[in-house]
Amino acid sequence: MKRSGNGAAFVERARYLDKEGRASTPLFFIWVTFFLCRGYLAGIVSLTFNEDRTRLLSLFYKNSEQFGLMLVVGLPALFVLLATSFAKEDGYNWANHVMRAAQPLMLVALVLDAILISSLLLHQHGSFSWGKASIILAWFISFWYVSKSRQWRFYRRHLAEKPEPSVSEDTDKSA
């Protein structure tokens, strides 16, 4: 009798797919994406502040250059989030192709974020605050998740692979 593959792959499929065979978006991936897109989130929240839109942004960023750099840092993560939204499990489009490069894009965003965080810390001469400590901790957790998570790896690969043609499609083509 022919073996139909590796047992670990079957266990991953059973763990990360629902009853209909669809992969759900990992919640921690959404958290990492929001962490990397925090400049965009701060910009959106500041738009809802009617009195002075720049006052809320000035709480998070000392000048407009820091805000602009944060938007640049979040761009790869935003692109991956959009690709995740448009990827199809039963078809293949540009978003499924982007999912092949999702991990390198997220790692680029994390490296750019590390450079930005370290430059901000160096300019403030090592003054401690719980906000900075929590951002650094969140960065390390995000880096660990993007580089080591099995669920994120399975989700990316599941969306990046081309769907196999069904039996009915094969008979329609031969007829």
PDB file of N, CA and C in Angstrom, residues 34 37 42 48 51 165-166:
ATOM      1  N   PHE A  34      -0.347  44.735  13.198  1.00  0.00           N
ATOM      2  CA  PHE A  34      -0.758  45.995  13.824  1.00  0.00           C
ATOM      3  C   PHE A  34       0.396  46.651  14.570  1.00  0.00           C
ATOM      4  N   CYS A  37       2.439  48.277  11.948  1.00  0.00           N
ATOM      5  CA  CYS A  37       1.693  49.365  11.315  1.00  0.00           C
ATOM      6  C   CYS A  37       1.192  50.377  12.338  1.00  0.00           C
ATOM      7  N   ALA A  42      -1.855  55.117  14.455  1.00  0.00           N
ATOM      8  CA  ALA A  42      -1.829  56.419  15.137  1.00  0.00           C
ATOM      9  C   ALA A  42      -2.367  57.511  14.215  1.00  0.00           C
ATOM     10  N   THR A  48      -9.555  61.074  13.836  1.00  0.00           N
ATOM     11  CA  THR A  48     -10.836  61.137  14.540  1.00  0.00           C
ATOM     12  C   THR A  48     -10.842  62.193  15.645  1.00  0.00           C
ATOM     13  N   GLU A  51     -10.420  68.331  17.517  1.00  0.00           N
ATOM     14  CA  GLU A  51      -9.886  69.627  17.931  1.00  0.00           C
ATOM     15  C   GLU A  51      -8.536  69.933  17.278  1.00  0.00           C
ATOM     16  N   PRO A 165      -6.165  20.960  -9.433  1.00  0.00           N
ATOM     17  CA  PRO A 165      -7.436  20.914 -10.174  1.00  0.00           C
ATOM     18  C   PRO A 165      -8.277  19.746  -9.681  1.00  0.00           C
ATOM     19  N   SER A 166      -9.570  19.992  -9.586  1.00  0.00           N
ATOM     20  CA  SER A 166     -10.474  18.942  -9.107  1.00  0.00           C
ATOM     21  C   SER A 166     -10.751  17.940 -10.212  1.00  0.00           C
TER      22      SER A 166
END
